[in-house]
Coordinates of C-alpha atoms in Angstrom, one line a residue:
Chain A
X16 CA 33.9 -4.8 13.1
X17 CA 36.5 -2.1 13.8
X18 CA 37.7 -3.0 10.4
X19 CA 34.6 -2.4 8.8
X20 CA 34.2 1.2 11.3
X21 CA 37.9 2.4 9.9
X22 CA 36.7 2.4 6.3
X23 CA 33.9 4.2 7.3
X24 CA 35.3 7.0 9.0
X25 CA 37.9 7.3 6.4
X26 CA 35.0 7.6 4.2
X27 CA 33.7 10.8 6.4
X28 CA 37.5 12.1 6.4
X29 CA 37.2 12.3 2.8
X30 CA 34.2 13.6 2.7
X31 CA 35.6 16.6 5.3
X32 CA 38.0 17.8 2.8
X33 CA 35.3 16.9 -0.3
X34 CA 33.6 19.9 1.7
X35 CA 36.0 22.1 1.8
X36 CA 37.5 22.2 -1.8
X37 CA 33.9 22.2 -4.0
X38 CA 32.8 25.1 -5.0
X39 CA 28.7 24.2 -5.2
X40 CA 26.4 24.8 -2.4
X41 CA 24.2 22.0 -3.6
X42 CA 27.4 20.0 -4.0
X43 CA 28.3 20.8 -0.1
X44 CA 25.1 20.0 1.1
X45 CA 24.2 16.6 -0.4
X46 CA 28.0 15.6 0.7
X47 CA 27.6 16.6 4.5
X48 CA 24.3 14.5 4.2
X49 CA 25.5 11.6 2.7
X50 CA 27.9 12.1 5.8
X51 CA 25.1 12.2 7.8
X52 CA 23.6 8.9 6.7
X53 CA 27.1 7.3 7.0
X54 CA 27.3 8.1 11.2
X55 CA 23.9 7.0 11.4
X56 CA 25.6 3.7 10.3
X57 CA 28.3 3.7 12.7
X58 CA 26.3 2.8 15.9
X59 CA 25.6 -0.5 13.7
X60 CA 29.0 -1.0 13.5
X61 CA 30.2 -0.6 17.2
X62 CA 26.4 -2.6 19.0
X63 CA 27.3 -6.3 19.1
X64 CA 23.5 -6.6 19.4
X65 CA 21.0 -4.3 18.2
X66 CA 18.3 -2.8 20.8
X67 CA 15.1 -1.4 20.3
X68 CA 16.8 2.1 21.7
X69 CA 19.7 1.9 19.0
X70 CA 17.5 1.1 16.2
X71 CA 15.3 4.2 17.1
X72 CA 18.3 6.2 17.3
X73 CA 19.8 5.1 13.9
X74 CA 16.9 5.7 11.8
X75 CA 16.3 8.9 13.4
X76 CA 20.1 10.2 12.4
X77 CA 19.6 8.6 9.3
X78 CA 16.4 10.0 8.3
X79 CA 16.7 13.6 9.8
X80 CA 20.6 14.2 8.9
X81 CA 20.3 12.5 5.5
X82 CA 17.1 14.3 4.5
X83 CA 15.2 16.5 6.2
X84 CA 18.1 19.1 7.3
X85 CA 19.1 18.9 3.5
X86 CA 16.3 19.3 2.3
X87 CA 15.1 22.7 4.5
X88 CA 18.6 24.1 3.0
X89 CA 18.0 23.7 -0.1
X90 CA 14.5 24.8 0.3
X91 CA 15.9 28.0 2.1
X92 CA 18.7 28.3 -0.9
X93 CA 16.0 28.0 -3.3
X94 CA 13.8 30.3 -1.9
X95 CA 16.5 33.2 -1.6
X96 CA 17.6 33.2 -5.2
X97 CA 21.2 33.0 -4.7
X98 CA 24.5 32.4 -6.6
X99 CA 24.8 28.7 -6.0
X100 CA 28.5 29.2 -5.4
X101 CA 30.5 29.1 -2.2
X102 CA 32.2 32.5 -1.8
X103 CA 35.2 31.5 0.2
X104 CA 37.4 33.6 2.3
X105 CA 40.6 32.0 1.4
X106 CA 41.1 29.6 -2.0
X107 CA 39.4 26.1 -2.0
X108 CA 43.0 24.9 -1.8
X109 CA 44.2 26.6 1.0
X110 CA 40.8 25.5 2.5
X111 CA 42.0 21.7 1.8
X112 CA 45.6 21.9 2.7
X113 CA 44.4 23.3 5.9
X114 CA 41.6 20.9 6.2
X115 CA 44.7 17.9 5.6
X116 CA 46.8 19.9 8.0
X117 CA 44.3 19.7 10.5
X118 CA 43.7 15.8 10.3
X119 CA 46.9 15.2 10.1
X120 CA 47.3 17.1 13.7
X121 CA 44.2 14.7 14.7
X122 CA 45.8 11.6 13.7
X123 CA 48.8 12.8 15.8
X124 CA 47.4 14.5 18.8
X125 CA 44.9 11.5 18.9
X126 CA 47.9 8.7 19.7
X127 CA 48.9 10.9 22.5
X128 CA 45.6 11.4 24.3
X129 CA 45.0 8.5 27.4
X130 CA 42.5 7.0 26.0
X131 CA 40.5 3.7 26.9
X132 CA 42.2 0.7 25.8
X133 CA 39.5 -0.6 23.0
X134 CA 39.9 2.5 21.3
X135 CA 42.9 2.9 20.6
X136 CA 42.7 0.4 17.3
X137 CA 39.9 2.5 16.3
X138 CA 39.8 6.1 14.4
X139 CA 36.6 7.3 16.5
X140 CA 39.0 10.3 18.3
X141 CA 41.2 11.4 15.4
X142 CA 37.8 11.5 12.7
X143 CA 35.8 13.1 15.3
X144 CA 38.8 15.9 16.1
X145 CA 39.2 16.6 12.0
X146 CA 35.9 16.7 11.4
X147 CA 35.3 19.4 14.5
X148 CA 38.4 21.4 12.9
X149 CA 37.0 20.8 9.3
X150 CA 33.6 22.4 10.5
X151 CA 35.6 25.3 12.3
X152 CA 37.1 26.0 9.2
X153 CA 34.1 25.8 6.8
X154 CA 32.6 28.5 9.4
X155 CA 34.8 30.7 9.9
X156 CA 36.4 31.0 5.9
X157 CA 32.6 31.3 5.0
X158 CA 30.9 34.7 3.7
X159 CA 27.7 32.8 2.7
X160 CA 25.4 32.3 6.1
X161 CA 24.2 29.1 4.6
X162 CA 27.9 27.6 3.8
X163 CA 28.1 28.8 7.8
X164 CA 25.3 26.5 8.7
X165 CA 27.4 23.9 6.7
X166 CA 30.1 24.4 9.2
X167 CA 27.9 24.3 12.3
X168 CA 26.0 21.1 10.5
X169 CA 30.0 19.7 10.2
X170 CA 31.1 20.7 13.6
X171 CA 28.2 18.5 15.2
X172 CA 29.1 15.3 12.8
X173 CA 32.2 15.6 14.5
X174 CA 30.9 15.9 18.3
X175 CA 28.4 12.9 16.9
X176 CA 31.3 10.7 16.1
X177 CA 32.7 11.6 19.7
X178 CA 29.6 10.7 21.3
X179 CA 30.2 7.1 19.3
X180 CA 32.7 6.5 22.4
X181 CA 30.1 6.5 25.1
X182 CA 27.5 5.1 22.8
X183 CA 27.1 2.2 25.6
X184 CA 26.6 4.8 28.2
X185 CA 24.9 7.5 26.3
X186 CA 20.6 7.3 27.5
X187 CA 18.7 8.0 24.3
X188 CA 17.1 10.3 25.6
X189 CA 20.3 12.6 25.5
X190 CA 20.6 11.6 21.5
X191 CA 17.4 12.4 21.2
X192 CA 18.0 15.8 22.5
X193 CA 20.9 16.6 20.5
X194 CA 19.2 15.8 17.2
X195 CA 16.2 17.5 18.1
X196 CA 18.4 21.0 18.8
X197 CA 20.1 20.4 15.6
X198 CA 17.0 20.1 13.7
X199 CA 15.4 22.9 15.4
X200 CA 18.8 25.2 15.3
X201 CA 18.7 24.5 11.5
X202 CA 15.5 25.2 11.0
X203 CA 15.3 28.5 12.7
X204 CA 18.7 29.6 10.9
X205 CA 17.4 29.2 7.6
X206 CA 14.5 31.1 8.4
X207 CA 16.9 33.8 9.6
X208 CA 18.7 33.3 6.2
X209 CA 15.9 34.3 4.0
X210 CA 15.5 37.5 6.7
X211 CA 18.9 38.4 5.7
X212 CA 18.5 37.7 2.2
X213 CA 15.3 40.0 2.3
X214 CA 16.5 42.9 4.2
X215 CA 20.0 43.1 2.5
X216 CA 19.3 41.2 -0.8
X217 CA 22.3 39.0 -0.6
X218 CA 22.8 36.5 2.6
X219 CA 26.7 37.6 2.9
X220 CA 27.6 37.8 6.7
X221 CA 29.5 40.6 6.0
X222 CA 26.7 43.1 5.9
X223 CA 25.7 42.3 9.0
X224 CA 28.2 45.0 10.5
X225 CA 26.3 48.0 9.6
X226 CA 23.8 48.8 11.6
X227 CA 20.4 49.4 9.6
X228 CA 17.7 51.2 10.3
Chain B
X25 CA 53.0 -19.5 -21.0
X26 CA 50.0 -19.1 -21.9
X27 CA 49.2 -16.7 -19.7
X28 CA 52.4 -14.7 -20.5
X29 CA 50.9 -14.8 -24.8
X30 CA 47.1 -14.0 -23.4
X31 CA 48.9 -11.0 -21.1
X32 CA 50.5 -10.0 -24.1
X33 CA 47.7 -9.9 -26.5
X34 CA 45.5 -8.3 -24.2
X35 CA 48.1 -5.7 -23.6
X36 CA 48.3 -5.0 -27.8
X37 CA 44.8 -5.6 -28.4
X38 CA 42.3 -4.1 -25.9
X39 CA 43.6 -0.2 -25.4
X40 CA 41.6 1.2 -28.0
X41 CA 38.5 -0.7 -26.8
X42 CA 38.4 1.1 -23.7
X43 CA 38.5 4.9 -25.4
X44 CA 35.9 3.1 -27.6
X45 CA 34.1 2.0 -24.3
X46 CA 34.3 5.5 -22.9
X47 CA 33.2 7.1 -26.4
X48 CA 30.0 4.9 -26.4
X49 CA 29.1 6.1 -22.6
X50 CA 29.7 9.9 -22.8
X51 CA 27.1 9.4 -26.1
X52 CA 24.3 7.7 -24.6
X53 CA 24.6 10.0 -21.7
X54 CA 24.4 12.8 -24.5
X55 CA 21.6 11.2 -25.7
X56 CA 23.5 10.4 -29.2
X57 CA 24.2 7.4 -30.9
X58 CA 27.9 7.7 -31.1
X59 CA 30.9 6.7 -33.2
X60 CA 31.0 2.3 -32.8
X61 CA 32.8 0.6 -30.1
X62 CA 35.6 -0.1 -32.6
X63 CA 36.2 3.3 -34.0
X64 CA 39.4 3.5 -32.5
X65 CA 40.8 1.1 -33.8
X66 CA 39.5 1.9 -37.3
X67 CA 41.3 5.8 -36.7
X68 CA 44.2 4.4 -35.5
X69 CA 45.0 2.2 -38.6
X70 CA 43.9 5.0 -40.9
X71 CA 46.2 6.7 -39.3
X72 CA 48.9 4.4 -40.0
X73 CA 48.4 4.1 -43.6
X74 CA 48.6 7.6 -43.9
X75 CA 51.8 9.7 -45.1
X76 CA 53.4 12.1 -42.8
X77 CA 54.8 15.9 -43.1
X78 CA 57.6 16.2 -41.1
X79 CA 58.3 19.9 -40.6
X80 CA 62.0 21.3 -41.5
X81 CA 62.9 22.9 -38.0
X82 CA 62.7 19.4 -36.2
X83 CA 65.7 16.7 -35.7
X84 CA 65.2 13.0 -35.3
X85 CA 63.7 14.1 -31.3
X86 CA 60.4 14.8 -33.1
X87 CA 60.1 11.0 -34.8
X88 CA 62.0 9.7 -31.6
X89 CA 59.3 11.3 -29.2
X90 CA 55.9 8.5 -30.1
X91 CA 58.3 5.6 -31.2
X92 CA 59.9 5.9 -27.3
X93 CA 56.8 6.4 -25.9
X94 CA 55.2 3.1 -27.4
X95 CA 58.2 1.4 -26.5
X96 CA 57.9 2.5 -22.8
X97 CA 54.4 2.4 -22.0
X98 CA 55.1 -0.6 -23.7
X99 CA 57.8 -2.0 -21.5
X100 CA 55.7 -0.4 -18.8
X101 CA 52.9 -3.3 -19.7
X102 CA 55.0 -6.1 -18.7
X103 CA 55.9 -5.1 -15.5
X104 CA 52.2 -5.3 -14.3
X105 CA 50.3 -8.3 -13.4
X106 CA 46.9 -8.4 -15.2
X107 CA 44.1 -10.1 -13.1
X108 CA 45.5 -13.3 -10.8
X109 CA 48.6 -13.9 -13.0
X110 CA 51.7 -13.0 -12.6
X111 CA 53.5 -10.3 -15.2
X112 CA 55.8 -11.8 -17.8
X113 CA 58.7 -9.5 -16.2
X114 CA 59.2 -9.2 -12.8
X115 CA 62.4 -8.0 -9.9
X116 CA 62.4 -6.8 -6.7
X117 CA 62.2 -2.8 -7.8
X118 CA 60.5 -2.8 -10.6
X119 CA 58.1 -0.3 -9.3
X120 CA 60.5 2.3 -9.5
X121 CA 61.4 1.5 -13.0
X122 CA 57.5 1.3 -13.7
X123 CA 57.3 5.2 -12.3
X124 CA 60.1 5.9 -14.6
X125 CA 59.3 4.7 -17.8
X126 CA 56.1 7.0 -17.6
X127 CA 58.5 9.6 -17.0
X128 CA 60.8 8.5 -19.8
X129 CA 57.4 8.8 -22.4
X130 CA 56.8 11.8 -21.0
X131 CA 60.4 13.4 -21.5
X132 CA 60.3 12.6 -24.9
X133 CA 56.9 13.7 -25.4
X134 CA 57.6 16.9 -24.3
X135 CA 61.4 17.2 -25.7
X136 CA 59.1 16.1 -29.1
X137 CA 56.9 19.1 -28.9
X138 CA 59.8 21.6 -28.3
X139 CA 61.4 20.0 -30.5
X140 CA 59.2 21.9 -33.1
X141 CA 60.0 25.2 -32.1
X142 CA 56.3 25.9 -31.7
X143 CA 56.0 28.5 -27.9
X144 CA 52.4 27.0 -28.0
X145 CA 53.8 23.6 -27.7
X146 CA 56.3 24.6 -25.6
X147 CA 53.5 26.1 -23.1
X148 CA 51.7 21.9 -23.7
X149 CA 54.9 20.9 -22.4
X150 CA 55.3 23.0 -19.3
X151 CA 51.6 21.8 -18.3
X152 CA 52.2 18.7 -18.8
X153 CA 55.3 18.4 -16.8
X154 CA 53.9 20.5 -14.1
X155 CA 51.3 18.2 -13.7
X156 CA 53.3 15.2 -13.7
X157 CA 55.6 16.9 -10.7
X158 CA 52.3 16.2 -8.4
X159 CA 50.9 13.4 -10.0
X160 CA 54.1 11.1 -9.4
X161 CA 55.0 11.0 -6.1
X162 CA 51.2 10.7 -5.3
X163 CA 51.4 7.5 -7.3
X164 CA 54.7 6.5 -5.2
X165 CA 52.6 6.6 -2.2
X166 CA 50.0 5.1 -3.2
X167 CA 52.9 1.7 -4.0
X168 CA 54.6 2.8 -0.5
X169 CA 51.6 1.6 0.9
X170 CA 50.8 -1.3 -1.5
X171 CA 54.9 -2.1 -0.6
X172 CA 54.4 -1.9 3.4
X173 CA 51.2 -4.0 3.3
X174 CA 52.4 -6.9 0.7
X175 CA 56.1 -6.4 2.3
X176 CA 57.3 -7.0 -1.4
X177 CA 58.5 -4.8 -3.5
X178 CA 57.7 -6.7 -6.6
X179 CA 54.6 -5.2 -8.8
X180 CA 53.4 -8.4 -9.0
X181 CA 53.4 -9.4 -5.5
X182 CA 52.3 -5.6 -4.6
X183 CA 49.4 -5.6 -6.8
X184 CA 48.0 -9.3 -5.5
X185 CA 48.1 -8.1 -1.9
X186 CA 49.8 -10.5 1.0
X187 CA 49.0 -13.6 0.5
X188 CA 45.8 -14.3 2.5
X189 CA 44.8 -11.2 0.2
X190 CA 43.5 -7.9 1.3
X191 CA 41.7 -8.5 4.5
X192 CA 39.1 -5.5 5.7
X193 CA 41.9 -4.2 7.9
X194 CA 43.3 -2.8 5.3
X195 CA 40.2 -0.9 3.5
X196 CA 41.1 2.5 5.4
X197 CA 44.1 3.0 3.6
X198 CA 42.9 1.2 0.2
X199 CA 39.8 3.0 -0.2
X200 CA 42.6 6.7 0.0
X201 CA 44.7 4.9 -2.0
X202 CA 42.6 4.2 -5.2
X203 CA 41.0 7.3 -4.7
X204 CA 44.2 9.1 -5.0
X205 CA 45.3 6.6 -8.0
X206 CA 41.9 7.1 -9.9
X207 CA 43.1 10.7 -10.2
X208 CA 46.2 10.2 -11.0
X209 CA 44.8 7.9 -13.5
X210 CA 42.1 10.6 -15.1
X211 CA 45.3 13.2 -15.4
X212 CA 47.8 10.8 -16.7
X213 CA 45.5 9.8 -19.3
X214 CA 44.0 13.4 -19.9
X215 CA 40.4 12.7 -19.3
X216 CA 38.1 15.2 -18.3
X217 CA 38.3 16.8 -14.3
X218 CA 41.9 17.7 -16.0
X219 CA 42.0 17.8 -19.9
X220 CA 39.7 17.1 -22.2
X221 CA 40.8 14.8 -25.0
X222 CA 38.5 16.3 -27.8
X223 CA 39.1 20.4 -27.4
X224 CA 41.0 22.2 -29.2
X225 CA 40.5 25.3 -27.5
X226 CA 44.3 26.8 -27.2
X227 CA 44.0 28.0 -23.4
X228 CA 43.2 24.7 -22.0
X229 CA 45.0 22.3 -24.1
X230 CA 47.7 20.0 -22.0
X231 CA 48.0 16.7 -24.3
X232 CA 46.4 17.5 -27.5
X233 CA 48.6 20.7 -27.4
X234 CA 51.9 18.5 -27.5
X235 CA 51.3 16.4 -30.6
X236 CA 49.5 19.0 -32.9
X237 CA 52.9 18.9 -34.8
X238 CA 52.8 14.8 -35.4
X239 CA 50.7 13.2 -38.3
X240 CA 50.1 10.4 -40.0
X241 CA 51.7 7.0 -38.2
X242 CA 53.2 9.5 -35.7
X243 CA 50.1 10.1 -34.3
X244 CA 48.5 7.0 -34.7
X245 CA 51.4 6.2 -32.5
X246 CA 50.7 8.7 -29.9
X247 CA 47.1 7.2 -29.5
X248 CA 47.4 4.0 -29.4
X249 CA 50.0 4.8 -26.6
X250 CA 47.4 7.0 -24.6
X251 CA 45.3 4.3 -24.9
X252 CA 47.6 1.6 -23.5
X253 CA 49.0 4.2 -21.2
X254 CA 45.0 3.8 -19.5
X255 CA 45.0 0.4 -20.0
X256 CA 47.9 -0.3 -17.5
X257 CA 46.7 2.3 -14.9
X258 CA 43.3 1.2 -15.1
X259 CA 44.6 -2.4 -14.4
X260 CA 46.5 -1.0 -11.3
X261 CA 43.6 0.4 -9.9
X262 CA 41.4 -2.4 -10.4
X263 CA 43.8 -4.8 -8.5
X264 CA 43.0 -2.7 -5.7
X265 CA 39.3 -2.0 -5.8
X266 CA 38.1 -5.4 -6.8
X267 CA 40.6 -7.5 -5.4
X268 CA 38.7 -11.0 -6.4
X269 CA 39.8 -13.6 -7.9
X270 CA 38.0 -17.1 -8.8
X271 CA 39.6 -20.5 -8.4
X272 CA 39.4 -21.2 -11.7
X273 CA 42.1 -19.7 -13.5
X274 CA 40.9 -19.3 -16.9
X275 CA 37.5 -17.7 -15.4
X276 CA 39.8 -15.1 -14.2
X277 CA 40.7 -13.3 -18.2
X278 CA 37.1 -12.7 -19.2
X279 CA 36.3 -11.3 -15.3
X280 CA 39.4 -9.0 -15.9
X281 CA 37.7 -7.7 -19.1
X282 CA 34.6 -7.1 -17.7
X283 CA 36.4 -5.3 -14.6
X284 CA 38.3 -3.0 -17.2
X285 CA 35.3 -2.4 -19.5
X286 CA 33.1 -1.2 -16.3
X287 CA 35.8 0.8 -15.0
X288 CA 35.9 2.3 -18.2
X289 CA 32.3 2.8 -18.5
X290 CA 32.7 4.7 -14.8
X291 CA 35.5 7.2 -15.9
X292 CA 32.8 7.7 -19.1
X293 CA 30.1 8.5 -16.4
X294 CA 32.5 11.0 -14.8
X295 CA 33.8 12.5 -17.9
X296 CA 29.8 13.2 -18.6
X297 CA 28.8 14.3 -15.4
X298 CA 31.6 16.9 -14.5
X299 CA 32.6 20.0 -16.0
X300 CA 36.0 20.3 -17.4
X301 CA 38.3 22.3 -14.1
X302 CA 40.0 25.4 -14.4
X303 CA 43.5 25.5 -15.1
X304 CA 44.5 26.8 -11.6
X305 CA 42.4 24.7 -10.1
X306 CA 44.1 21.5 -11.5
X307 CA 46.8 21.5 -9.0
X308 CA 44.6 21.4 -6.4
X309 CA 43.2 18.2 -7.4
X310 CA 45.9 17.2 -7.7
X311 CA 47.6 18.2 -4.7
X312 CA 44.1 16.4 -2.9
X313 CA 45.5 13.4 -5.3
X314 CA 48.7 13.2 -3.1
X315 CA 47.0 14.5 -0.1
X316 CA 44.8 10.9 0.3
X317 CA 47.8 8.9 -1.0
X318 CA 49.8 10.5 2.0
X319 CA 46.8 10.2 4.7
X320 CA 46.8 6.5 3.2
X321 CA 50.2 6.0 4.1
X322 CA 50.2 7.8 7.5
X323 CA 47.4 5.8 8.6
X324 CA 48.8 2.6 7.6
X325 CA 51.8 3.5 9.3
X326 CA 49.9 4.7 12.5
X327 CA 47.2 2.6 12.9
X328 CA 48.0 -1.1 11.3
X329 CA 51.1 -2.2 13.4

């Protein structure tokens, strides 16, 4: 199984730096969802037997990371009549050699971290660490409030794959709680997107500086 | 020995059907009819019954260039093993020489194009060679890590895997692997994310740029080397993706062409479904190219001890 788990996190790793180097909002979007769906898998991949709590828990990931966050984005970029374009503040390629900088510093800094002794065949800890720095990255090089919300949406795959580790331990009800403040924080941050799109008729960050009256 | 004539044939016969292959998908996806499957072949023996014009400035380079080319891709050809059977030539090594007889076509398709005297040629050139600097050692890593997990360094016994075959221990580094190679292969082979075979648009031009000097067999030459030149990549990368193989050996040819035919039905679908890049922006891809063959190799290294 921890065969089968590597591929899939390699899979997400990809998908990290797939992120960072397109230059299509829509493009960005359906990727971190597809990424989405993919860690909804992974609990499959780590239960030897499925429970009733686990199965709850998978197709809620599944159904509100793979479409209902997506869609409420691209409802939200619809609605505000953008460029579909990312504006980056450094190049897509600087973006992706620091994206591959910072997952090679996972896959190094992961080996040296004590960590219990069935994980250590595993990629759970350096995939979650590069995809937390990939979502770092994707917020803060980021004019566009909505690529931000990419970022955040990235940063929390990443603390999800973390949470994989105690996924034994974990109650659902914690789960449960996460996804329902994602879905929530999501929500209320594209309605704050079309706010700034209607009060400054762009949704760049940076014009959130001057004060307005 | 059989195998060894089949291998052969295939290696003469098919390239033309897969540019033929990829011709008929980007049509339907355009809604056309499109030119038949076989067109290429039909162009590229016009081609050969044609005369040529040799221009006055150039020196034996220019009819060296496509005749060198055929011979290495060529030579190139033999070195791989097609489907479950073994390549006709094979040493411990031969990867390296594999590398460097695309290199070798490539120097003398370039020194062909200067040859001419033409600065627009000479600008083909310089892309093309540019390119190549990232697109080789992405391709080295990639058969670094084919070399550390066969422990061979044979292309045959490489390409088949270890002996109990690719177990799902390996797919982390595979799937990076032939994601880095399937780039590698659409830049080699000037498809679309990189150069688009049909323009003739002088900004954008890599390949097509390099041989708008040759005619007649010359060029036919030149195609039906950019066709085999895909051929042998494409039958790299399927050896990793769809690393199956039947007990019955003679299953194992038509299950090869299919496998070649789809993947050249999928690189139709991507030529049709992506814009062509911008010049800067080709580096980076390809730079990401070498990126996943690297991140293949580190984690191999790292995690499959």
């Amino acid at each position: 199984m921890t065969d089968l788990l590597n591929a899939v996190l390699v899979i997400i790793l990809v998908m990290n730096l797939f992120a960072l180097g397109t230059s299509r909002i829509n493009a960005v979007i359906r990727t971190v969802a597809i990424q989405g769906i993919l860690l909804g898998i992974i609990p499959l991949l780590i239960h030897k037997h499925l429970t009733i709590p686990v199965a709850i828990m998978i197709i809620v990931a599944v159904v509100i990371k793979g479409t209902v966050i997506p869609t409420i984005m691209i409802r939200a970029l619809r609605d505000a009549q953008i460029k579909r374009e990312v504006e980056p503040l450094i190049g897509f390629l600087p973006s992706i050699i620091l994206g591959a900088m910072a997952t090679a510093f996972a896959l190094l800094i992961a080996g040296q971290l004590p960590l219990a002794s069935q994980h250590y065949g595993t990629l759970l800890v350096p995939t979650s660490i590069a995809t937390v720095f990939v979502g770092f990255i994707l917020l803060v090089t980021r004019y566009k409030a909505i690529s931000q919300v990419i970022g955040y949406l990235v940063l929390e795959n990443g603390i999800f794959i973390f949470s994989m580790l105690l996924v034994e331990a974990m109650p659902l009800i914690v789960e449960m709680g996460v996804m329902l403040d994602l879905f929530v924080g999501i929500f209320v941050t594209c309605i704050i997107i079309n706010h700034i799109n209607q009060a400054f008729s762009s949704m760049d960050t940076r014009h959130l500086v001057s004060l307005k009256e | 020995m059989t195998d060894k004539i089949i291998h052969i044939l295939l290696l003469i016969v098919m390239p033309p059907l897969l540019l033929g292959v990829i011709n008929k998908t980007k049509a339907w996806f355009a809604g056309r009819n499109g030119p038949p499957v076989l067109q290429s072949y039909y162009d590229i023996i016009k081609l050969l019954r044609k005369g040529m014009v040799i221009s006055t400035t150039t020196t034996w380079i220019f009819i060296a260039g496509p005749v060198v080319t055929l011979a290495a891709v060529l030579l190139a050809g033999m070195l791989i093993p097609i489907g479950s059977f073994n390549s006709p030539i094979a040493f411990a090594g031969d990867l390296i020489l594999f590398a460097y007889l695309f290199g070798l076509a490539r120097f003398f398709t370039t020194a062909a194009a200067m040859d001419t005297g033409s600065p627009f040629e000479g600008m083909g050139s310089a892309r093309e060679v540019t390119f190549a600097c990232l697109s080789e050692p992405a391709m080295f890593f990639a058969f670094l890590v084919l070399a550390k997990l066969s422990g061979s360094l044979t292309l045959t016994h490489m390409l088949h895997g270890p002996a109990e075959g690719f177990s799902s221990a390996m797919a982390a580094p595979l799937i990076l692997v032939s994601i880095g190679l399937f780039v590698v292969l659409l830049a080699e082979t000037c498809r679309i994310p990189v150069d688009d075979p049909n323009t003739h648009l002088e900004l954008t031009m890599i390949h097509e740029v390099m041989v708008l000097d040759h005619s007649g067999p010359l060029l036919g030459i030149i195609l039906y080397s950019a066709a085999m030149k895909m051929f042998i990549l494409g039958t790299v990368l399927l050896h990793i993706i769809l690393p199956f193989q039947t007990r019955t050996m003679w299953i194992n040819w038509p299950m090869f062409i299919i496998e070649l035919l789809g993947l050249a039905i999928v690189i139709g679908i991507v030529e049709s479904i992506m814009a062509r890049l911008r010049m800067r922006h080709i580096p980076g891809l390809l730079i990401a190219a070498l990126l996943f063959c690297g991140f293949g190799f580190i984690l191999l290294v790292r995690y499959n001890q």
